[in-house]
């Protein structure tokens, strides 16, 4: 189908929830995509940190197709081999005890929040149900996770929100006062993605860990965007030397298939019991087969390569005229530019480069497998757009 036909169908029948760029992709290889008219693009977005091994990765496709050739869905009423294998891989990789699988980041957070509430209820009874997030956070679009999202721009129209969920500035004082003795959990993104790619302060995060431990408040790390190797560690919290009680992830974990995961650690591994939580699709055999392949390949050696690529890209980016500041961590990059980010994204697209925006910044989340040639091609386009 030609772009014009696709656009017409979408604008007539699709919900109006998305303002889309005028392009439809049909294929490509690694970080080079092709649209329906045959035009090529360098991909600095990975479909928002999802295609972390690019597109048409042979090994990943083989893992997925081999599962498809067996059975596509079974239900969590039965045992699922690829899901069981993935649970072990994730626990070993992240030092976790158990995993619950969902289909998205919001659902993974939903599971973590419910777990925190049950943990506190069983231990302290009523009155400790409060979940505290940080200002400028993003945790998803379901009502619970939207309430926890600390950005007012997402909060229009959807009152009333979930009670006992609130946001605080990134300081222990603010968190203590927001909790008021009623908090069961604090949720953080070590690198805040949607609000502009901002890494949290190391000292604050360490203090927060100590504060949470002392008060038996669960620390939840939302690694939906910053996890899965993006910052050069398997999870971004590893840069901070902390031990969270719950970790959530999604986006890149299955290399492009919908999968979310909530990881439980010592305090939380036995909180949820049969009947407490569930999902029809969560931990689907095909998504889990894809994720097993991804997680197996996010080795220490591979993550060192990610760090090297990030250093290369960041150095080059900081030297571009029109880039005022480079933020974030690893291959999760924010750019403060002279030009408004939306304009940058539109001009880049015209010239064959995909970049994202996040609030007031340009956001780059390239596939972790991006080659030096692809980075150089993308940089040349970005230079042209920003220096004009
Ligand atoms: C994208 C994102 C979510 C929501 O994930 P969905 O899969 O869209 O539900 C939650 N938290 C963070 C940090 C995210 O970046």
CSV table of C-alpha atoms and ligand atoms in Angstrom, one decimal:
chain,number,residue,atom,x,y,z
A,1,UNK,CA,0.0,0.0,0.0
A,2,UNK,CA,1.2,3.5,-0.7
A,3,UNK,CA,1.6,6.0,2.1
A,4,UNK,CA,-1.4,8.1,1.0
A,5,UNK,CA,-3.7,5.1,1.1
A,6,UNK,CA,-2.5,4.1,4.5
A,7,UNK,CA,-2.9,7.6,5.8
A,8,UNK,CA,-6.4,7.8,4.5
A,9,UNK,CA,-7.5,4.6,6.2
A,10,UNK,CA,-5.9,5.6,9.4
A,11,UNK,CA,-7.4,9.0,9.5
A,12,UNK,CA,-10.8,7.7,8.7
A,13,UNK,CA,-10.9,4.6,11.0
A,14,UNK,CA,-8.1,4.9,13.5
A,15,UNK,CA,-8.6,6.5,16.9
A,16,UNK,CA,-7.2,10.1,16.9
A,17,UNK,CA,-4.8,9.4,19.7
A,18,UNK,CA,-1.5,9.7,17.7
A,19,UNK,CA,-0.1,12.6,15.7
A,20,UNK,CA,2.0,10.6,13.3
A,21,UNK,CA,5.0,11.5,11.1
A,22,UNK,CA,4.2,11.0,7.4
A,23,UNK,CA,6.0,7.7,6.9
A,24,UNK,CA,5.3,4.0,6.9
A,25,UNK,CA,8.1,1.5,7.2
A,26,UNK,CA,8.2,-1.8,5.4
A,27,UNK,CA,11.5,-3.3,6.2
A,28,UNK,CA,15.3,-2.7,6.5
A,29,UNK,CA,18.3,-4.1,8.2
A,30,UNK,CA,19.7,-3.3,11.6
A,31,UNK,CA,19.5,0.5,12.2
A,32,UNK,CA,18.6,1.2,8.5
A,33,UNK,CA,14.9,1.3,7.8
A,34,UNK,CA,13.1,1.4,4.4
A,35,UNK,CA,9.7,3.0,3.8
A,36,UNK,CA,7.0,2.0,1.4
A,37,UNK,CA,8.4,4.1,-1.4
A,38,UNK,CA,11.9,2.6,-1.0
A,39,UNK,CA,13.5,5.6,0.8
A,40,UNK,CA,16.1,4.7,3.5
A,41,UNK,CA,16.4,6.1,7.0
A,42,UNK,CA,19.0,5.8,9.7
A,43,UNK,CA,17.1,4.8,12.9
A,44,UNK,CA,18.1,6.7,16.1
A,45,UNK,CA,14.8,5.8,17.8
A,46,UNK,CA,14.3,2.0,17.7
A,47,UNK,CA,10.6,2.5,17.8
A,48,UNK,CA,11.1,4.1,21.2
A,49,UNK,CA,13.7,1.8,22.6
A,50,UNK,CA,12.0,-1.4,21.4
A,51,UNK,CA,14.0,-2.7,18.5
A,52,UNK,CA,17.2,-2.9,20.5
A,53,UNK,CA,18.7,-5.4,18.0
A,54,UNK,CA,17.5,-3.4,15.1
A,55,UNK,CA,15.2,-4.9,12.4
A,56,UNK,CA,15.6,-8.3,10.6
A,57,UNK,CA,18.1,-9.7,13.1
A,58,UNK,CA,18.5,-13.3,11.9
A,59,UNK,CA,19.2,-14.9,15.2
A,60,UNK,CA,16.2,-13.2,16.9
A,61,UNK,CA,13.9,-14.0,14.0
A,62,UNK,CA,14.9,-17.7,14.1
A,63,UNK,CA,14.2,-17.9,17.9
A,64,UNK,CA,10.7,-16.3,17.3
A,65,UNK,CA,9.8,-18.3,14.2
A,66,UNK,CA,10.9,-21.5,15.8
A,67,UNK,CA,8.5,-20.9,18.7
A,68,UNK,CA,5.8,-19.9,16.2
A,69,UNK,CA,6.2,-23.2,14.4
A,70,UNK,CA,5.4,-25.0,17.7
A,71,UNK,CA,2.6,-23.1,19.5
A,72,UNK,CA,1.7,-19.4,19.6
A,73,UNK,CA,-0.2,-19.2,22.8
A,74,UNK,CA,-1.1,-21.6,25.6
A,75,UNK,CA,-2.5,-19.6,28.6
A,76,UNK,CA,-1.0,-19.3,32.0
A,77,UNK,CA,-3.2,-22.2,33.1
A,78,UNK,CA,-0.4,-24.3,31.7
A,79,UNK,CA,3.4,-24.4,31.8
A,80,UNK,CA,5.2,-22.5,29.1
A,81,UNK,CA,8.8,-23.5,28.4
A,82,UNK,CA,10.1,-20.2,26.9
A,83,UNK,CA,8.5,-18.3,29.8
A,84,UNK,CA,10.2,-20.6,32.4
A,85,UNK,CA,13.5,-20.2,30.6
A,86,UNK,CA,13.2,-16.5,30.5
A,87,UNK,CA,12.4,-16.3,34.2
A,88,UNK,CA,15.6,-18.1,35.0
A,89,UNK,CA,17.6,-15.9,32.6
A,90,UNK,CA,16.3,-12.7,34.0
A,91,UNK,CA,16.7,-13.7,37.6
A,92,UNK,CA,20.2,-14.8,37.1
A,93,UNK,CA,21.1,-11.7,35.1
A,94,UNK,CA,19.4,-9.2,37.5
A,95,UNK,CA,19.9,-11.0,40.8
A,96,UNK,CA,16.2,-11.3,41.2
A,97,UNK,CA,14.2,-14.1,42.9
A,98,UNK,CA,11.1,-14.3,40.7
A,99,UNK,CA,9.4,-12.7,37.7
A,100,UNK,CA,5.8,-11.9,36.7
A,101,UNK,CA,5.2,-11.3,32.9
A,102,UNK,CA,2.8,-8.7,31.5
A,103,UNK,CA,2.5,-7.2,28.0
A,104,UNK,CA,3.6,-3.6,28.5
A,105,UNK,CA,5.5,-1.2,30.7
A,106,UNK,CA,2.3,0.2,32.3
A,107,UNK,CA,1.2,-3.4,33.2
A,108,UNK,CA,4.6,-4.2,34.6
A,109,UNK,CA,4.3,-1.1,36.9
A,110,UNK,CA,0.7,-2.0,37.7
A,111,UNK,CA,2.0,-5.3,39.0
A,112,UNK,CA,4.7,-3.7,41.1
A,113,UNK,CA,2.3,-1.2,42.6
A,114,UNK,CA,-0.2,-3.9,43.6
A,115,UNK,CA,2.7,-5.9,45.1
A,116,UNK,CA,3.8,-3.0,47.1
A,117,UNK,CA,0.3,-2.4,48.5
A,118,UNK,CA,-0.2,-6.0,49.4
A,119,UNK,CA,3.3,-6.1,51.1
A,120,UNK,CA,2.4,-3.2,53.3
A,121,UNK,CA,-1.1,-4.4,54.0
A,122,UNK,CA,0.0,-7.8,55.2
A,123,UNK,CA,2.7,-6.3,57.4
A,124,UNK,CA,1.1,-3.2,58.7
A,125,UNK,CA,-2.6,-3.4,58.0
A,126,UNK,CA,-4.5,-0.5,56.5
A,127,UNK,CA,-3.1,3.0,56.1
A,128,UNK,CA,0.1,2.4,54.3
A,129,UNK,CA,-1.0,2.2,50.7
A,130,UNK,CA,0.6,5.4,49.4
A,131,UNK,CA,2.9,5.2,46.3
A,132,UNK,CA,5.2,8.1,45.7
A,133,UNK,CA,6.8,8.8,42.3
A,134,UNK,CA,9.1,11.7,41.3
A,135,UNK,CA,8.2,14.9,39.5
A,136,UNK,CA,8.9,14.6,35.7
A,137,UNK,CA,8.5,10.8,35.8
A,138,UNK,CA,6.6,8.7,33.3
A,139,UNK,CA,5.1,5.3,34.4
A,140,UNK,CA,2.4,4.6,31.8
A,141,UNK,CA,-1.1,5.3,30.6
A,142,UNK,CA,-3.4,3.0,32.7
A,143,UNK,CA,-5.1,5.0,35.4
A,144,UNK,CA,-2.8,3.8,38.3
A,145,UNK,CA,0.4,4.4,36.3
A,146,UNK,CA,-0.9,7.7,34.9
A,147,UNK,CA,-1.7,8.9,38.4
A,148,UNK,CA,1.9,8.0,39.3
A,149,UNK,CA,3.3,9.9,36.2
A,150,UNK,CA,4.6,13.1,37.7
A,151,UNK,CA,3.9,15.4,34.7
A,152,UNK,CA,0.7,17.5,34.8
A,153,UNK,CA,0.4,17.6,31.0
A,154,UNK,CA,-0.8,14.0,31.1
A,155,UNK,CA,-3.4,14.6,33.8
A,156,UNK,CA,-6.1,16.6,32.0
A,157,UNK,CA,-9.6,15.1,31.7
A,158,UNK,CA,-9.1,11.9,33.6
A,159,UNK,CA,-10.2,12.7,37.1
A,160,UNK,CA,-10.8,11.1,39.5
A,161,UNK,CA,-7.4,9.5,39.8
A,162,UNK,CA,-6.3,6.5,41.9
A,163,UNK,CA,-6.2,7.6,45.6
A,164,UNK,CA,-2.9,7.4,47.6
A,165,UNK,CA,-0.6,8.0,44.6
A,166,UNK,CA,1.4,11.2,44.6
A,167,UNK,CA,4.6,12.8,43.1
A,168,UNK,CA,7.4,14.6,45.0
A,169,UNK,CA,10.5,16.5,44.1
A,170,UNK,CA,13.7,14.4,44.0
A,171,UNK,CA,14.7,15.1,47.6
A,172,UNK,CA,14.4,12.9,50.8
A,173,UNK,CA,12.6,15.8,52.5
A,174,UNK,CA,10.0,16.1,49.8
A,175,UNK,CA,9.5,12.3,49.7
A,176,UNK,CA,9.2,12.1,53.5
A,177,UNK,CA,6.6,14.8,53.6
A,178,UNK,CA,4.7,13.4,50.6
A,179,UNK,CA,4.6,10.0,52.4
A,180,UNK,CA,3.6,11.3,55.8
A,181,UNK,CA,4.1,7.8,57.3
A,182,UNK,CA,1.7,6.3,54.8
A,183,UNK,CA,4.0,5.3,52.0
A,184,UNK,CA,4.4,1.6,50.9
A,185,UNK,CA,6.7,2.4,47.9
A,186,UNK,CA,8.7,4.9,46.0
A,187,UNK,CA,9.1,4.5,42.3
A,188,UNK,CA,11.9,6.0,40.3
A,189,UNK,CA,13.4,5.9,36.7
A,190,UNK,CA,17.1,6.1,37.2
A,191,UNK,CA,17.2,7.9,33.8
A,192,UNK,CA,13.9,9.7,33.2
A,193,UNK,CA,12.9,9.2,29.6
A,194,UNK,CA,9.7,10.9,28.5
A,195,UNK,CA,10.4,14.2,30.4
A,196,UNK,CA,13.7,14.9,28.7
A,197,UNK,CA,16.3,12.1,29.3
A,198,UNK,CA,17.6,13.1,32.7
A,199,UNK,CA,19.8,10.9,34.8
A,200,UNK,CA,18.9,11.1,38.5
A,201,UNK,CA,21.6,12.4,40.9
A,202,UNK,CA,23.7,9.5,42.3
A,203,UNK,CA,23.9,10.8,45.8
A,204,UNK,CA,20.1,11.3,46.0
A,205,UNK,CA,19.4,7.7,44.7
A,206,UNK,CA,21.8,6.3,47.3
A,207,UNK,CA,20.2,8.3,50.1
A,208,UNK,CA,16.7,7.3,48.9
A,209,UNK,CA,17.7,3.6,49.0
A,210,UNK,CA,18.9,4.1,52.6
A,211,UNK,CA,15.7,6.0,53.6
A,212,UNK,CA,13.5,3.3,52.0
A,213,UNK,CA,15.3,0.5,53.8
A,214,UNK,CA,15.2,2.3,57.2
A,215,UNK,CA,11.4,2.8,56.9
A,216,UNK,CA,10.5,-0.4,55.1
A,217,UNK,CA,9.3,1.4,52.1
A,218,UNK,CA,9.8,-0.6,48.9
A,219,UNK,CA,12.0,0.9,46.3
A,220,UNK,CA,10.7,0.3,42.7
A,221,UNK,CA,13.0,0.9,39.7
A,222,UNK,CA,11.1,1.5,36.5
A,223,UNK,CA,13.5,0.2,33.9
A,224,UNK,CA,11.0,0.1,31.1
A,225,UNK,CA,13.0,2.6,29.0
A,226,UNK,CA,16.5,2.8,30.6
A,227,UNK,CA,16.9,-0.9,31.2
A,228,UNK,CA,17.8,-3.8,28.9
A,229,UNK,CA,21.3,-2.8,28.2
A,230,UNK,CA,20.6,0.8,27.0
A,231,UNK,CA,22.9,2.5,29.5
A,232,UNK,CA,25.7,0.0,29.1
A,233,UNK,CA,24.5,-2.1,32.1
A,234,UNK,CA,21.8,-4.6,32.0
A,235,UNK,CA,19.7,-2.3,34.2
A,236,UNK,CA,20.4,1.4,34.8
A,237,UNK,CA,20.1,1.1,38.5
A,238,UNK,CA,23.4,-0.9,38.5
A,239,UNK,CA,25.2,2.4,37.8
A,240,UNK,CA,23.9,3.6,41.2
A,241,UNK,CA,25.0,0.7,43.3
A,242,UNK,CA,21.5,0.2,44.8
A,243,UNK,CA,19.4,-2.9,45.4
A,244,UNK,CA,15.7,-2.2,44.6
A,245,UNK,CA,12.9,-4.4,45.9
A,246,UNK,CA,11.0,-4.4,42.6
A,247,UNK,CA,12.1,-3.8,39.0
A,248,UNK,CA,9.9,-3.3,36.1
A,249,UNK,CA,10.8,-3.5,32.4
A,250,UNK,CA,9.3,-3.8,29.0
A,251,UNK,CA,10.0,-1.9,25.7
A,252,UNK,CA,13.3,-3.5,24.4
A,253,UNK,CA,13.2,-6.7,26.5
A,254,UNK,CA,11.7,-8.9,23.7
A,255,UNK,CA,13.4,-7.1,20.8
A,256,UNK,CA,10.2,-5.8,19.3
A,257,UNK,CA,7.4,-8.1,20.7
A,258,UNK,CA,5.1,-6.9,23.4
A,259,UNK,CA,6.3,-8.1,26.8
A,260,UNK,CA,6.5,-6.5,30.2
A,261,UNK,CA,8.2,-8.0,33.3
A,262,UNK,CA,8.0,-7.3,37.1
A,263,UNK,CA,11.0,-8.7,39.0
A,264,UNK,CA,10.7,-9.5,42.6
A,265,UNK,CA,13.6,-9.4,45.1
A,266,UNK,CA,14.1,-10.7,48.7
A,267,UNK,CA,11.3,-8.7,50.3
A,268,UNK,CA,8.8,-9.2,47.6
A,269,UNK,CA,9.3,-12.7,46.2
A,270,UNK,CA,6.5,-14.2,48.2
A,271,UNK,CA,4.0,-11.4,48.3
A,272,UNK,CA,1.7,-12.4,45.3
A,273,UNK,CA,-0.1,-15.7,45.7
A,274,UNK,CA,-2.4,-17.7,43.3
A,275,UNK,CA,-5.3,-15.5,42.3
A,276,UNK,CA,-3.8,-12.2,43.3
A,277,UNK,CA,-2.8,-11.1,39.8
A,278,UNK,CA,-2.8,-12.5,36.3
A,279,UNK,CA,-2.8,-11.8,32.6
A,280,UNK,CA,-4.2,-13.6,29.5
A,281,UNK,CA,-1.3,-12.7,27.2
A,282,UNK,CA,1.4,-12.0,29.7
A,283,UNK,CA,4.5,-14.2,29.1
A,284,UNK,CA,3.3,-15.3,25.7
A,285,UNK,CA,5.4,-18.1,24.3
A,286,UNK,CA,6.5,-16.2,21.2
A,287,UNK,CA,7.4,-12.9,23.0
A,288,UNK,CA,9.3,-15.0,25.6
A,289,UNK,CA,11.2,-16.9,23.0
A,290,UNK,CA,12.3,-13.5,21.4
A,291,UNK,CA,13.2,-12.2,24.9
A,292,UNK,CA,15.3,-15.3,25.7
A,293,UNK,CA,17.4,-14.6,22.6
A,294,UNK,CA,17.8,-10.9,23.5
A,295,UNK,CA,18.7,-11.5,27.2
A,296,UNK,CA,21.2,-14.2,26.3
A,297,UNK,CA,22.9,-11.8,23.9
A,298,UNK,CA,23.1,-8.9,26.4
A,299,UNK,CA,26.4,-10.2,27.7
A,300,UNK,CA,29.1,-8.2,29.5
A,301,UNK,CA,31.1,-8.0,26.3
A,302,UNK,CA,28.1,-6.8,24.3
A,303,UNK,CA,27.4,-4.1,26.9
A,304,UNK,CA,31.0,-2.9,26.8
A,305,UNK,CA,30.5,-2.4,23.1
A,306,UNK,CA,27.3,-0.4,23.9
A,307,UNK,CA,29.4,1.8,26.2
A,308,UNK,CA,32.0,2.4,23.5
A,309,UNK,CA,29.3,3.3,20.9
A,310,UNK,CA,27.7,5.7,23.4
A,311,UNK,CA,31.0,7.4,24.1
A,312,UNK,CA,31.6,7.8,20.4
A,313,UNK,CA,28.2,9.2,19.7
A,314,UNK,CA,28.2,11.5,22.7
A,315,UNK,CA,31.6,13.0,21.8
A,316,UNK,CA,30.5,13.6,18.2
A,317,UNK,CA,27.2,15.1,19.3
A,318,UNK,CA,28.7,17.5,21.8
A,319,UNK,CA,30.8,19.0,19.0
A,320,UNK,CA,27.9,19.8,16.8
A,321,UNK,CA,27.1,23.6,16.6
A,322,UNK,CA,23.5,24.0,17.7
A,323,UNK,CA,23.8,21.3,20.4
A,324,UNK,CA,23.9,23.1,23.8
A,325,UNK,CA,24.0,20.1,26.0
A,326,UNK,CA,24.1,16.3,25.8
A,327,UNK,CA,22.2,14.5,28.7
A,328,UNK,CA,21.2,11.0,29.8
A,329,UNK,CA,23.3,7.9,30.0
A,330,UNK,CA,24.8,5.4,27.5
A,331,UNK,CA,22.7,5.1,24.4
A,332,UNK,CA,19.8,7.0,26.0
A,333,UNK,CA,20.7,10.5,24.9
A,334,UNK,CA,19.0,13.8,25.3
A,335,UNK,CA,20.0,16.9,23.3
A,336,UNK,CA,19.4,20.5,24.1
A,337,UNK,CA,19.3,22.2,20.8
A,338,UNK,CA,19.0,25.8,19.5
A,339,UNK,CA,16.2,24.6,17.2
A,340,UNK,CA,12.9,23.4,18.8
A,341,UNK,CA,12.9,19.5,19.0
A,342,UNK,CA,9.8,19.0,16.9
A,343,UNK,CA,11.4,21.0,14.0
A,344,UNK,CA,14.6,19.0,14.4
A,345,UNK,CA,12.7,15.7,14.2
A,346,UNK,CA,10.7,16.8,11.1
A,347,UNK,CA,13.7,18.0,9.2
A,348,UNK,CA,15.7,14.9,10.1
A,349,UNK,CA,12.9,12.7,8.8
A,350,UNK,CA,12.9,14.6,5.5
A,351,UNK,CA,16.7,13.9,5.2
A,352,UNK,CA,16.4,10.3,6.2
A,353,UNK,CA,17.1,10.2,9.9
A,354,UNK,CA,14.7,9.1,12.7
A,355,UNK,CA,15.0,10.9,16.0
A,356,UNK,CA,12.6,11.2,18.9
A,357,UNK,CA,11.7,14.1,21.1
A,358,UNK,CA,11.1,14.3,24.9
A,359,UNK,CA,9.6,17.4,26.2
A,360,UNK,CA,12.1,20.2,25.4
A,361,UNK,CA,14.9,17.9,24.1
A,362,UNK,CA,15.7,15.8,21.1
A,363,UNK,CA,15.9,12.2,22.2
A,364,UNK,CA,18.1,9.5,20.7
A,365,UNK,CA,17.6,5.8,21.5
A,366,UNK,CA,19.3,4.0,18.6
A,367,UNK,CA,19.4,0.1,18.4
A,368,UNK,CA,22.2,-1.2,20.6
A,369,UNK,CA,23.6,-3.0,17.5
A,370,UNK,CA,23.9,0.2,15.5
A,371,UNK,CA,27.1,0.2,13.4
A,372,UNK,CA,29.8,2.9,13.2
A,373,UNK,CA,28.8,3.6,9.6
A,374,UNK,CA,25.1,4.0,10.6
A,375,UNK,CA,26.1,6.3,13.4
A,376,UNK,CA,28.2,8.4,11.1
A,377,UNK,CA,25.5,8.6,8.5
A,378,UNK,CA,23.0,9.7,11.2
A,379,UNK,CA,25.4,12.2,12.6
A,380,UNK,CA,26.0,13.8,9.2
A,381,UNK,CA,22.3,14.3,8.8
A,382,UNK,CA,21.9,15.7,12.3
A,383,UNK,CA,24.8,18.1,11.7
A,384,UNK,CA,23.1,19.4,8.5
A,385,UNK,CA,19.8,20.0,10.3
A,386,UNK,CA,21.3,21.6,13.4
A,387,UNK,CA,24.0,23.7,11.8
A,388,UNK,CA,21.7,25.2,9.1
B,1,LIG,C1,7.2,3.7,28.0
B,1,LIG,C2,7.3,3.7,29.4
B,1,LIG,C3,6.3,3.1,30.2
B,1,LIG,C4,5.0,2.6,29.6
B,1,LIG,O1,5.2,1.5,28.8
B,1,LIG,P1,4.0,1.0,27.9
B,1,LIG,O2,4.6,-0.3,27.3
B,1,LIG,O3,3.8,2.1,26.9
B,1,LIG,O4,2.9,0.7,28.7
B,1,LIG,C5,6.5,3.1,31.6
B,1,LIG,N1,7.6,3.6,32.2
B,1,LIG,C6,8.6,4.2,31.4
B,1,LIG,C7,9.8,4.7,32.1
B,1,LIG,C8,8.5,4.2,30.0
B,1,LIG,O5,9.4,4.8,29.3
